[in-house]
Amino acid sequence: MLQVTSRKQLAKIRREAKKRGFRVLRDGTGNFSLINLKVEPPRPLLGVDHVPLWVIEQVIFAPLPEPPPRRRRMARLSGEAVPTVQATTPVEMGAPAHAQAHHSFLSLVEALRTKGGLV
């Protein structure tokens, strides 16, 4: 069991915990609990209940992730409305395979009509 070497160390951990919205409480067994004050009712953080002080210290002094960048406001143009969709040129598509087969069938029918084989 790790004993608190100085009151200054415990005060430093508690101060940092308070900045992050936590409280460090000493239980009767010589261990500590990290209480989350952001929820109602305040309750211990999962996995950090009745643990030695060095665990609390690691949790408190771990670097926080960077906050997401702030969203910029879009500048509105006065008077003119800018369309969000840009006009595009039409795409030329080749004839599908079934259309080519249909065309050859029609040419066969026309050839038979001209020869007189089909009425």
PDB file of N, CA, C and O in Angstrom, residues 9 76 105 112:
ATOM      1  N   GLN A   9       1.624  16.720  -2.291  1.00  0.00           N
ATOM      2  CA  GLN A   9       1.370  15.858  -3.444  1.00  0.00           C
ATOM      3  C   GLN A   9      -0.129  15.591  -3.592  1.00  0.00           C
ATOM      4  O   GLN A   9      -0.681  15.683  -4.698  1.00  0.00           O
ATOM      5  N   ARG A  76     -22.000  35.367 -45.474  1.00  0.00           N
ATOM      6  CA  ARG A  76     -23.137  35.456 -46.396  1.00  0.00           C
ATOM      7  C   ARG A  76     -22.944  36.656 -47.317  1.00  0.00           C
ATOM      8  O   ARG A  76     -22.582  37.741 -46.878  1.00  0.00           O
ATOM      9  N   PHE A 105     -31.203  -6.914 -85.213  1.00  0.00           N
ATOM     10  CA  PHE A 105     -32.432  -7.638 -85.484  1.00  0.00           C
ATOM     11  C   PHE A 105     -33.320  -6.837 -86.433  1.00  0.00           C
ATOM     12  O   PHE A 105     -33.902  -7.385 -87.388  1.00  0.00           O
ATOM     13  N   LEU A 112     -35.147  -8.780 -94.943  1.00  0.00           N
ATOM     14  CA  LEU A 112     -36.123  -9.783 -95.367  1.00  0.00           C
ATOM     15  C   LEU A 112     -37.311  -9.141 -96.063  1.00  0.00           C
ATOM     16  O   LEU A 112     -37.870  -9.701 -97.011  1.00  0.00           O
TER      17      LEU A 112
END
